[in-house]
Every structure is written in structure tokens, then in C-alpha cells.
XYZ file of C-alpha atoms in Angstrom:
498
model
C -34.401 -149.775 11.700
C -33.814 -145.949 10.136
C -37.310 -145.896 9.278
C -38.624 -147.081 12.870
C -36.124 -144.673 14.107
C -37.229 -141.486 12.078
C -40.649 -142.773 12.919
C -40.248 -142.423 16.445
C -38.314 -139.081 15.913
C -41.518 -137.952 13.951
C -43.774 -139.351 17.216
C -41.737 -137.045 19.385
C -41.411 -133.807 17.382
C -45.544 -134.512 17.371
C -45.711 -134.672 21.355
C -43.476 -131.847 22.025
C -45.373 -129.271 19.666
C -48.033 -128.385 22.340
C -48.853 -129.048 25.957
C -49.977 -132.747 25.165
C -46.869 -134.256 26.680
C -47.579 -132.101 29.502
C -50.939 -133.019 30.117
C -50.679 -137.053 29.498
C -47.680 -136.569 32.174
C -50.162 -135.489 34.856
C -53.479 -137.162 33.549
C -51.364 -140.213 34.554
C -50.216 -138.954 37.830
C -53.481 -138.655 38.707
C -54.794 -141.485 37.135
C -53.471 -144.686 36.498
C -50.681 -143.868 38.762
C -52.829 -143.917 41.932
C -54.635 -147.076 40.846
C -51.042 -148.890 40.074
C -49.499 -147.875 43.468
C -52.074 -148.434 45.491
C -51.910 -152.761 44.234
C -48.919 -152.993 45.147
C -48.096 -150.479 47.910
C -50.072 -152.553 50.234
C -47.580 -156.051 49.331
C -44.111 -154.482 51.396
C -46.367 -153.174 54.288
C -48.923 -156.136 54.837
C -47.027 -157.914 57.538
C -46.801 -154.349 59.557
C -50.697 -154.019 58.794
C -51.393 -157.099 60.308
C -49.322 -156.918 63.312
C -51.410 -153.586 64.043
C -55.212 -155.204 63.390
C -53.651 -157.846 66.308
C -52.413 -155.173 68.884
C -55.184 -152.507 68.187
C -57.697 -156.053 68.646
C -55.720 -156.878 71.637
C -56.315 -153.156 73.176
C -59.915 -152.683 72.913
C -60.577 -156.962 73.658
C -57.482 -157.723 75.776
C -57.200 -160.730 73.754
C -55.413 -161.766 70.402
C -57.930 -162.189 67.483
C -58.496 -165.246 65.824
C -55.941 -165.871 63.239
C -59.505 -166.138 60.773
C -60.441 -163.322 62.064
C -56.896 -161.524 61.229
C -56.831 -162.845 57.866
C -60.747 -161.875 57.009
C -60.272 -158.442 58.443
C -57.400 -158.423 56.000
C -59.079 -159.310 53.004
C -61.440 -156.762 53.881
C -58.816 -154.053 53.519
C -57.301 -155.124 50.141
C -60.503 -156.197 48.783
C -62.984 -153.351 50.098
C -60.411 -151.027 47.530
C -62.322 -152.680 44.710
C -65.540 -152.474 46.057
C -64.574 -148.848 45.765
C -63.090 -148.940 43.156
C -66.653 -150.407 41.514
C -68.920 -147.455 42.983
C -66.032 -145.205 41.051
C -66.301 -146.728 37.902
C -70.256 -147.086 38.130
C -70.254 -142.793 38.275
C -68.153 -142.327 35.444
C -70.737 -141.947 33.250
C -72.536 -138.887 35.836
C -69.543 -137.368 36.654
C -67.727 -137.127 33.451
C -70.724 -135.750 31.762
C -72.045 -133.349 34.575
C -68.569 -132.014 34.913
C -66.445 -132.839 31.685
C -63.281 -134.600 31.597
C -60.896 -131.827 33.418
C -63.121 -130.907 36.538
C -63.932 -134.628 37.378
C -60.198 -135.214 37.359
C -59.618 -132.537 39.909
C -62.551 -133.498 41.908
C -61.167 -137.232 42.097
C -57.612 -136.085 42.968
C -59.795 -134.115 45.830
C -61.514 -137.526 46.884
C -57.705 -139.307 46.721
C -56.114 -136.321 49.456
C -58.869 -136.817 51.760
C -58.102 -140.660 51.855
C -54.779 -139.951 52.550
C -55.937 -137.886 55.671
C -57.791 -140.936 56.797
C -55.285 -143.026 55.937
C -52.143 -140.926 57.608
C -54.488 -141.010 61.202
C -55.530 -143.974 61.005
C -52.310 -145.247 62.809
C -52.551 -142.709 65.810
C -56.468 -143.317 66.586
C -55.902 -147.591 66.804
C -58.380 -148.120 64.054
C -58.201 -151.002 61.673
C -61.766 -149.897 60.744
C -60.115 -146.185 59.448
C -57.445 -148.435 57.009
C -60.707 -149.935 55.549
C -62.488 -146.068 54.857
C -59.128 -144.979 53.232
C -59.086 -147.782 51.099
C -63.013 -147.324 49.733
C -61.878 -144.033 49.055
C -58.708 -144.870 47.563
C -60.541 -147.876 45.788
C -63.203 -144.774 44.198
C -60.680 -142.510 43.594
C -59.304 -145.066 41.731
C -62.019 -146.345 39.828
C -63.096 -143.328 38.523
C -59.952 -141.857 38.051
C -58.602 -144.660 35.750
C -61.781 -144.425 33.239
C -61.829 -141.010 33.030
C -57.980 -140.751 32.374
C -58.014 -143.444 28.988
C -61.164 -141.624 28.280
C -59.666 -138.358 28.547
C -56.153 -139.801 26.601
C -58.403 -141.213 23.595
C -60.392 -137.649 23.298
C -57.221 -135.609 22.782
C -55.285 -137.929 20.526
C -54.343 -137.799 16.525
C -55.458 -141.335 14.666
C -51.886 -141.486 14.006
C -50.934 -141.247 17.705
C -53.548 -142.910 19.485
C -52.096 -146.398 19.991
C -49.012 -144.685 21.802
C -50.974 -141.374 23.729
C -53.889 -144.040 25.174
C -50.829 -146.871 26.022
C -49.386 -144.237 28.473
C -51.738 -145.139 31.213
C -50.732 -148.183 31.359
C -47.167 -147.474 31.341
C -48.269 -144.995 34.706
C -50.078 -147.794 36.187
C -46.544 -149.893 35.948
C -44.743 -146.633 37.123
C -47.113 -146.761 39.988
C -46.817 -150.380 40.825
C -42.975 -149.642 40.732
C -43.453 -146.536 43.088
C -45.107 -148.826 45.723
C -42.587 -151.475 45.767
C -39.818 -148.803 45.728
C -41.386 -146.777 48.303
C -42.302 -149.850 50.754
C -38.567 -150.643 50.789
C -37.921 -151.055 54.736
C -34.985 -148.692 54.288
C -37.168 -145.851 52.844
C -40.579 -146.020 54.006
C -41.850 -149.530 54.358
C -40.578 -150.107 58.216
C -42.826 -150.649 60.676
C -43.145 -147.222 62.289
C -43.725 -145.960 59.042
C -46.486 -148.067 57.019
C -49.075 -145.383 57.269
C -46.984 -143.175 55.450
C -46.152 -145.323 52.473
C -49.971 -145.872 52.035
C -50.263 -141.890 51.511
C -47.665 -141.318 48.525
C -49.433 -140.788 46.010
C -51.800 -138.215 47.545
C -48.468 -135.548 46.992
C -49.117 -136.954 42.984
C -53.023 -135.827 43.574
C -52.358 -132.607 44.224
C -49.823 -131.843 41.626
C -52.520 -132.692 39.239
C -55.197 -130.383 41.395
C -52.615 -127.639 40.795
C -51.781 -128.084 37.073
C -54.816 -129.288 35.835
C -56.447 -126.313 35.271
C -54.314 -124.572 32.996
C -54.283 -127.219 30.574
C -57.197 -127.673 27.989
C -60.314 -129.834 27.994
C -60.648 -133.195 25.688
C -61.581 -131.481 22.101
C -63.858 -134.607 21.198
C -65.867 -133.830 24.315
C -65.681 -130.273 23.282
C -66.590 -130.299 19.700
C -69.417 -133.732 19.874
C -70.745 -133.255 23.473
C -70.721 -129.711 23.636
C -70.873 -128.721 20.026
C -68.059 -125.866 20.568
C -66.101 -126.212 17.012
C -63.900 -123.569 17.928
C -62.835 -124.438 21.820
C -62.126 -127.515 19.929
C -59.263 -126.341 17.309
C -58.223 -124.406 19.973
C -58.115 -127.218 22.670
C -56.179 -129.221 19.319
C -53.547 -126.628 18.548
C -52.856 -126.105 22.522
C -52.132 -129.549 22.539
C -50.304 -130.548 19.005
C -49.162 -127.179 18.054
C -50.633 -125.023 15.377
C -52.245 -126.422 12.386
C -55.929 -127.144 10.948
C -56.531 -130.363 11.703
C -59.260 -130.948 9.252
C -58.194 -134.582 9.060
C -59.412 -135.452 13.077
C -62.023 -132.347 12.906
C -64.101 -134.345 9.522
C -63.531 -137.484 11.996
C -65.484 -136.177 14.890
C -68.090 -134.439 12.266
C -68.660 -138.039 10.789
C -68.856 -139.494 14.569
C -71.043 -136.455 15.553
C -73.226 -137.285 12.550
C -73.016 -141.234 13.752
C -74.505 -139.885 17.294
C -77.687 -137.843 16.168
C -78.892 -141.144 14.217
C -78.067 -142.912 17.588
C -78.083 -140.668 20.712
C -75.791 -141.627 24.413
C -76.874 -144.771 24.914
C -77.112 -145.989 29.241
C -75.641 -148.927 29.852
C -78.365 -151.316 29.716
C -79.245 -149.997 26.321
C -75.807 -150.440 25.446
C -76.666 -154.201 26.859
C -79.111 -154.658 24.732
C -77.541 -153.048 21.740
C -76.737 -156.010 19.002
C -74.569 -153.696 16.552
C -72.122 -153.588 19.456
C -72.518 -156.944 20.692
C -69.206 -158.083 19.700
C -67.444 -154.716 20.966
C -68.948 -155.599 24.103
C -68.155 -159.907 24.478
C -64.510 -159.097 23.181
C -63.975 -155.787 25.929
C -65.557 -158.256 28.452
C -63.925 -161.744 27.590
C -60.095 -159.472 27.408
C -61.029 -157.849 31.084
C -61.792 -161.106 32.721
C -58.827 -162.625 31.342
C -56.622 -159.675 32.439
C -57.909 -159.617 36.255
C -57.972 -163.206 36.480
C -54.737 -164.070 34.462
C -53.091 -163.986 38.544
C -51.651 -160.469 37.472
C -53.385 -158.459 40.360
C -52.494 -161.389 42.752
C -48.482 -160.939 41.481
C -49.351 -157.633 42.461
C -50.954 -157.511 45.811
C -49.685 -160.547 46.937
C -46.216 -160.623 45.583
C -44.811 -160.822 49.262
C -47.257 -164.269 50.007
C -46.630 -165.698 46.938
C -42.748 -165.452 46.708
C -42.910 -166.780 50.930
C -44.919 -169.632 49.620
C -41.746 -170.065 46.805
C -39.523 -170.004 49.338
C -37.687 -167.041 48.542
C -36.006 -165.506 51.338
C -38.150 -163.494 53.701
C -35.337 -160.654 53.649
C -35.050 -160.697 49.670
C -38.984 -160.860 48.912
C -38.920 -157.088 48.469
C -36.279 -157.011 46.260
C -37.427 -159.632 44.095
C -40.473 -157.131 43.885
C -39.026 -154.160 43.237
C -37.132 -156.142 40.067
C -40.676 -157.210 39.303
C -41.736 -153.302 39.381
C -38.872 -152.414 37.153
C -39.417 -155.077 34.541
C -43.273 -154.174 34.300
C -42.085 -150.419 33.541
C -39.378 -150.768 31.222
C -41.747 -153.368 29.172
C -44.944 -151.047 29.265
C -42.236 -148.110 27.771
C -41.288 -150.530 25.190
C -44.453 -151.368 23.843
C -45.344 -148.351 23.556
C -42.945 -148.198 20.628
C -44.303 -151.173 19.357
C -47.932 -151.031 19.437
C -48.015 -148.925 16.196
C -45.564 -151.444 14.134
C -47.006 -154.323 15.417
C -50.671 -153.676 15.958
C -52.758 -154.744 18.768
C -54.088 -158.316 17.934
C -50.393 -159.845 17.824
C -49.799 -158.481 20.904
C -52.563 -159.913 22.790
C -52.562 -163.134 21.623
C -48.945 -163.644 21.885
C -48.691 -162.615 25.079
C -51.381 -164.221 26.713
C -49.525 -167.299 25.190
C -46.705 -166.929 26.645
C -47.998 -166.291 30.259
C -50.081 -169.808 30.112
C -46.935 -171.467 29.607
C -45.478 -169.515 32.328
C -47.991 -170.368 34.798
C -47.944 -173.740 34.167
C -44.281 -173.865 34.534
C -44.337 -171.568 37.848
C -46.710 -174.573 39.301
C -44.040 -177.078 38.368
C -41.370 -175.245 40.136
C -43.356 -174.969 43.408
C -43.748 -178.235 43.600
C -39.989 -178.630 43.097
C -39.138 -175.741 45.100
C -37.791 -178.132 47.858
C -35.428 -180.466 45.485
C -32.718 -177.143 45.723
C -31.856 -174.128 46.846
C -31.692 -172.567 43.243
C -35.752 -173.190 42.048
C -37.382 -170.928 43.883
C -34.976 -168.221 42.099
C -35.863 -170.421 38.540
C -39.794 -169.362 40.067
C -39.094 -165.486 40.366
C -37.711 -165.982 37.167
C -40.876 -167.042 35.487
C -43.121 -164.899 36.917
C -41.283 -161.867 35.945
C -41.312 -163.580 32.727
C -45.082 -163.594 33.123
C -45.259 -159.783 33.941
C -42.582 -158.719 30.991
C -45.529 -160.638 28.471
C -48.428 -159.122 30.519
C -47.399 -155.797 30.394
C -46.051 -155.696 26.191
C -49.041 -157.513 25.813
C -52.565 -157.670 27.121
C -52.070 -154.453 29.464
C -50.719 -152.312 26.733
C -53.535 -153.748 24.040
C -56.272 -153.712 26.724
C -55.596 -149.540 27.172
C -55.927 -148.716 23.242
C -59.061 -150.983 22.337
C -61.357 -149.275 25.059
C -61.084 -145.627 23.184
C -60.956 -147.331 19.720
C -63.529 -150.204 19.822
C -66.594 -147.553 21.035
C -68.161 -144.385 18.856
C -68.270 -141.497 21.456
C -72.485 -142.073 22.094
C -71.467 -145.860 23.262
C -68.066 -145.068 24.966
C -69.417 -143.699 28.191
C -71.457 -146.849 28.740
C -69.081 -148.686 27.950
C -66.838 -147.820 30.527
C -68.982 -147.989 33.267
C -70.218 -151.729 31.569
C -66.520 -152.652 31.892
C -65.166 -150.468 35.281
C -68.047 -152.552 37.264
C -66.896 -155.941 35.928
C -63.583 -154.964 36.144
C -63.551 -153.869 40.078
C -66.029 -157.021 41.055
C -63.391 -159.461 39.325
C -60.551 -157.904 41.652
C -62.818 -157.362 45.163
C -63.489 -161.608 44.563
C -60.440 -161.942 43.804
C -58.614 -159.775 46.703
C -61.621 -161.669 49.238
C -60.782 -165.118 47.906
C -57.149 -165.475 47.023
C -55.614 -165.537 50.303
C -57.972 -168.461 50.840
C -57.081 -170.124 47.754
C -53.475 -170.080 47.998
C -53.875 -171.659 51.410
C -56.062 -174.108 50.497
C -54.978 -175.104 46.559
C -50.969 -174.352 46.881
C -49.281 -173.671 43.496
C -52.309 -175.457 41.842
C -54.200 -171.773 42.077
C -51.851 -170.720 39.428
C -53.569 -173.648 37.248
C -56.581 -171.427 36.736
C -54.933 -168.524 35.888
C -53.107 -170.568 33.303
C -56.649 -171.598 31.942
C -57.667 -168.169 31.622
C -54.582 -166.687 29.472
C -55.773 -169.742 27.648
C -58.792 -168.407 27.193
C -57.379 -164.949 26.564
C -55.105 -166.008 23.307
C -58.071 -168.694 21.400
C -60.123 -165.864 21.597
C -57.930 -162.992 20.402
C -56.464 -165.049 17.803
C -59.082 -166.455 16.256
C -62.118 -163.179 16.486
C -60.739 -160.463 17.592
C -60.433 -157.931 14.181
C -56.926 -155.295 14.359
C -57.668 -151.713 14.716
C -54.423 -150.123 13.942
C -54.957 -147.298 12.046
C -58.523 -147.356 11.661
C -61.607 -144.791 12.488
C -63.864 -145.783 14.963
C -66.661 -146.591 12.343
C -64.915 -148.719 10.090
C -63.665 -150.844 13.654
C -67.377 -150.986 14.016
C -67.414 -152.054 10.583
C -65.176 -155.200 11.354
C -67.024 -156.342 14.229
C -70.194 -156.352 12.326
C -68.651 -158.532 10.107
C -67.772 -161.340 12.639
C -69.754 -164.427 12.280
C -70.058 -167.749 14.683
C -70.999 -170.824 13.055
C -71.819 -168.733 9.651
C -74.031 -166.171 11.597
C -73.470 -162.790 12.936
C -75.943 -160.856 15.317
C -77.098 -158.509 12.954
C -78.179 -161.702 10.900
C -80.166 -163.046 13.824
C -81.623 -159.234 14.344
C -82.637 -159.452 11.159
C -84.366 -162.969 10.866
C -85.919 -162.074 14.530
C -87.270 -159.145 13.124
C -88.669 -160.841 9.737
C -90.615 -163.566 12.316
């Protein structure tokens, strides 16, 4: 324990040197933040929402919708955000590189205030259609946002301090999710007369980031390997970690920058059709299908439907939430001290254990849920069991193995590769789940249990750790994987002798 504990004291002394503490506080505002509260600031709010797609249909028709028609202009507005949220993560790769990493972060905040706008009036014009706009918006401000934020928080960190800088954004996207159930409390802004309002929150976090932004320094990887500035480099490094020579990360990005010329920035189909990075690219996409469709995003969007359908009490379902919020945050904060000692391959597989078993259990209860008054509470209980594993687990892991398992020619690729599978996972998902609860009960939460399934076979048994470890020798360890005695590169090879 003293040497965890001078450890951490070490950690600090490193982040308050510079401005870096600084700037990962408002990359996340702007980032991960928006994407967190804007999941689950639509949950507290959604039976408001719906109440005003019936009236505003009853005032232009003069006759109440459908209740099909209700629910599918519904799923339109929670599931349009990740069809935005897809066109956002499909730009990265132009915007980040036509702009750099600190003008396409003001830009997006820019995008984010002007959905708020739409957003804020959509209330006073009658228009359902308005909420939908707002959320694209939101959904691209999003998308982008979030890629560009872990990309920008793996450019600027030490080797030594990567696990914990990258891991921040998650812990904003849990401070976010908190935000949203906090701030769609009926006594503060989630009452009827005030939904609009709640939906435009974190537009006030947008511009706080337009503001500071610029005063803070660019990402000295992009600096030093995509611009080739050596010096706006060590000077972007010293602003952020205080003085020093950092020859240590400078010969890093030399060797990476030498890595690049043999193999120039790849698109992402020839990042498809790449075999060194094969395995990069299975484990990134096996570990973000299992994330979006481990029933985390539906906790998250649908934590009001799902605790109804648990009989919780209608007047206590935002509550429960709000304790859901708080246990997400406090367990992203505490791996975050953990990562480092632990690495990230325990961490995945364990807790992608852990929330199988809890899903399985959860359908048990709600089965149960009538046989007394006390199991829907035992229900609540799991799933923020569920999210307390999530978020030490796969959600902190997930946010360091994007910057570490890519070389800086693949990364932007990558991301885009990953943000469009990522944001088509959760627009099915946010178009399908309030369909499948209806029609499957608690047996949805059976396929979500197969997936963290799914999640900890693979982690445990292929996925290599990359505490501690350049980007080229992780490249290294994936080449190194083999499948029934073969690897890729072996196939490449015998392929090519043919």
C-alpha cells in the first residue's frame, strides 16, 4: 500500500507540472462528456417527450397518433443520435487531419451549441421533427467529438501515464451520464415544463471548451509525426508536463515516425485489407460489439423502461438512476488507479465475467419480480452491480487499447473503422430495443448475457497486455497470435509463395 500510495503521489506531482490536467479537464467537457449526457439525459425526460409528439400530433391532425406511431417516432429520436453520431465518427479522419486535433474540437463544440438552439425551440414551434435535427446534431457532435478527444488524450500522454490520461474519457462519459440523471431530476430540471432545457446542458460545457481551448497547446505527436515540427513539439511537451527533455517519448515518436515513412496513413479500407494489423483490428472490433451490445447503452437510455418493467416504483425510478450515475463515476475514478497495477487484460476479462452472471441473474429476478415486494430492489441491485464491473472494466480498458493498439499512420483509420461500427451497433440498438423489451420481456437481457460471454473467452484467451509497452512492440504481440497453429502473416506468406 505505501508504494501504490507514493505511486499515485508521483502520478499527481506529474499532472500538476504543466497545463495537462487543465487540458484533459476540458478535452472531456467537450468530449466524452457530451456523448455520456446526452444517453442518459433523454431516460428522466422521455415520458414528457412523448406526451408532446401526442399533443403537437393532435394539433396539426386533431387526432391522437397511433400508439406505433408514438413509439416509432420515438425510436427515431433516440436512435437518429447514432445515426449522427456515425456521420461524426466517419469525418474524423478529414477533420482531424485538415484541421488538427485543437481546431476540430472547437469546431465540434460549435456544431454541439447550435443543436442546443434547435433543441431549446424546438418546444415553442410544436415540432417533434426539430427534437429529431437536434439530436443528428447532437448524435455528430458526439461522434466526432469522442474520437478526436481519446485521440487527442493518447497524443499528449507519457508511456508511463497513458493508461490513466486516455482512461479519463471514460470517467467524463460516466460524469456525463451522471449529469443527465442528476439534471433530469423533476425537482431541478426534468419536469414537464422544463424538458427542453435539460436536453441543452451540456451546450454551457461546449462553450467553456470554445473559450479555453485555444490557449492550451496542440497534441505534440500530431505536431512532431504529422507535421514534422520537433520544436512546437518539446514545447507543446513541457507546456503540458513541465520542463524537461523528454528524449525518452521524443526517440518514441522518431522510431514511430520512422515506422510511418516505410508505411504511409493508411484509409480505412487499406487498413481493411492490412494483415499485419488484422488482429488489432478483430480484437478493437470483437471488444466494441461486446461493449454496445453487453445492454450497457440500453441501462442507459432506457433505465426509466427497464426499472418500470422491474417494477420499481414509478416515483423512485429516477432515483434508482441517479444511484446508477453515481456508482458508474466513482468506479470509472477508481480504475483509473488501477489500470496501471493491474493492466488491461484482467480487467476486461474479469469484468465482462462478472456482468454475464449478472444478466443472467437480473432475468431470474424479473421473472420473480411478482413473488415480493423486495426483488425488484434485489434487480436494481444487480444491475448496478453490472454497471460498477462495466465501468472498472471493459469501459475503462476499451479507452486505453484504441491509442495503444494502433502506430499513428493506422490510428486515424482506425477510428473511423471502429466510430462507424460503434454508432450503427447503438442506432439498431436504440431502433430495436423498445421493440424487444416488449416483445421478449427479461429474456432480452439473455443476449446481452451471451455477448459479455463472448467479451471474456475472447479477452482471456487472445487478447496480449499492453501495459507499459511502445506501440511497436504491442504490434509485436499481435503478430505473434496464432489460431489453430497459424497466424496471418503465416498465411500472407504461404499466399504469397503460391
Amino acid at each position: 500500500m505505501p508504494v501504490n500510495t507514493e505511486r499515485m503521489e508521483t502520478l499527481l506531482r506529474q499532472l500538476t507540472h504543466g497545463n495537462a490536467l487543465f487540458l484533459i479537464i476540458i478535452l472531456g467537457l467537450g468530449g466524452s462528456f457530451q456523448s455520456g449526457y446526452h444517453i442518459t439525459g433523454l431516460s428522466s425526460p422521455s415520458p414528457h417527450i412523448q406526451r408532446f409528439i401526442n399533443s403537437s400530433w393532435f394539433d396539426r391532425y386533431e387526432e391522437p397518433p397511433p400508439p406505433q406511431t408514438t413509439t416509432m417516432i420515438w425510436s427515431l429520436i433516440v436512435s437518429m443520435y447514432a445515426v449522427g453520431g456515425l456521420f461524426g465518427a466517419v469525418s474524423v479522419k478529414l477533420v482531424s487531419c485538415m484541421l488538427g486535433r485543437k481546431k476540430a474540437m472547437i469546431c465540434n463544440s460549435f456544431i454541439a451549441i447550435i443543436a442546443a438552439g434547435i433543441m431549446l425551440t424546438s418546444k415553442c414551434a410544436r415540432s417533434y421533427e426539430m427534437i429529431i435535427v437536434a439530436r443528428i446534431l447532437y448524435g455528430y457532435s458526439a461522434g466526432l467529438g469522442m474520437s478526436i478527444h481519446l485521440m487527442y488524450l493518447g497524443e499528449i500522454s507519457p508511456r508511463k501515464l497513458r493508461g490513466i490520461v486516455t482512461l479519463t474519457s471514460a470517467t467524463f462519459t460516466s460524469l456525463g451520464k451522471l449529469s443527465g440523471q442528476f439534471f433530469g431530476l423533476s425537482e431541478i430540471l426534468g419536469g414537464e415544463e422544463l424538458w427542453n432545457i435539460v436536453l441543452c446542458v451540456p451546450a454551457f460545457f461546449s462553450l467553456v471548451q470554445v473559450i479555453a481551448l485555444p490557449f492550451l497547446p496542440e497534441a505534440p505527436r500530431y505536431l512532431f509525426i504529422e507535421k514534422g515540427d520537433d520544436k512546437a513539439c518539446t514545447k507543446a511537451l513541457q507546456s503540458l508536463w513541465g520542463p524537461g527533455d523528454y528524449k525518452q517519448e521524443m526517440d518514441e515518436m522518431l522510431a514511430e515516425q520512422a515506422a510511418i515513412e516505410a508505411a504511409p496513413l493508411k484509409s480505412p479500407l487499406q487498413l481493411l485489407r492490412d494483415r499485419t494489423v488484422r488482429w488489432q483490428l478483430i480484437t478493437m472490433s470483437t471488444i466494441y460489439c461486446c461493449n454496445q451490445l453487453s445492454g450497457m447503452p440500453a441501462i442507459s437510455t432506457f433505465s426509466f423502461d427497464i426499472f418500470l418493467k422491474a417494477d420499481i416504483p414509478r416515483d423512485k425510478i429516477r432515483y434508482v438512476t441517479l444511484g446508477l450515475g453515481v456508482s458508474e463515476i466513482i468506479t470509472s475514478i477508481s480504475c483509473g488507479l488501477l489500470i496501471e497495477h493491474t493492466g488491461r487484460r484482467p480487467l476486461l476479462w474479469g469484468g465482462y465475467g462478472v456482468m454475464s452472471a449478472s444478466w443472467v441473474l437480473v432475468t431470474v429476478t424479473l421473472n420473480l419480480k411478482d413473488s415480493s415486494y423486495w426483488v425488484p430492489y434485489i434487480t436494481a441491485s444487480l444491475i448496478i452491480l453490472f454497471i460498477i464491473f462495466f465501468c472498472g472494466g471493459p469501459a475503462g480498458a476499451t479507452a486505453t487499447l484504441h491509442s495503444e493498439l494502433f502506430i499513428q499512420s493506422d490510428r486515424l483509420a482506425a477510428f473511423v473503422l471502429m466510430g462507424i461500427q460503434r454508432w450503427l451497433v447503438f442506432a439498431v440498438l436504440g431502433l430495436v430495443f423498445p421493440f424487444l423489451i416488449n416483445a421478449l420481456n427479461s429474456y432480452c437481457f439473455v443476449l446481452f448475457a451471451c455477448m459479455c460471454l463472448l467479451g471474456c473467452l475472447y479477452t482471456f484467451f487472445l487478447l496480449p497486455e499492453t501495459k507499459g509497452k511502445t506501440m511497436l512492440e504491442i504490434s509485436e504481440e499481435f503478430k505473434a497470435i496464432t489460431v489453430c497453429g497459424k497466424s496471418f502473416l503465416e498465411e500472407k506468406r504461404v499466399e504469397t509463395k503460391l
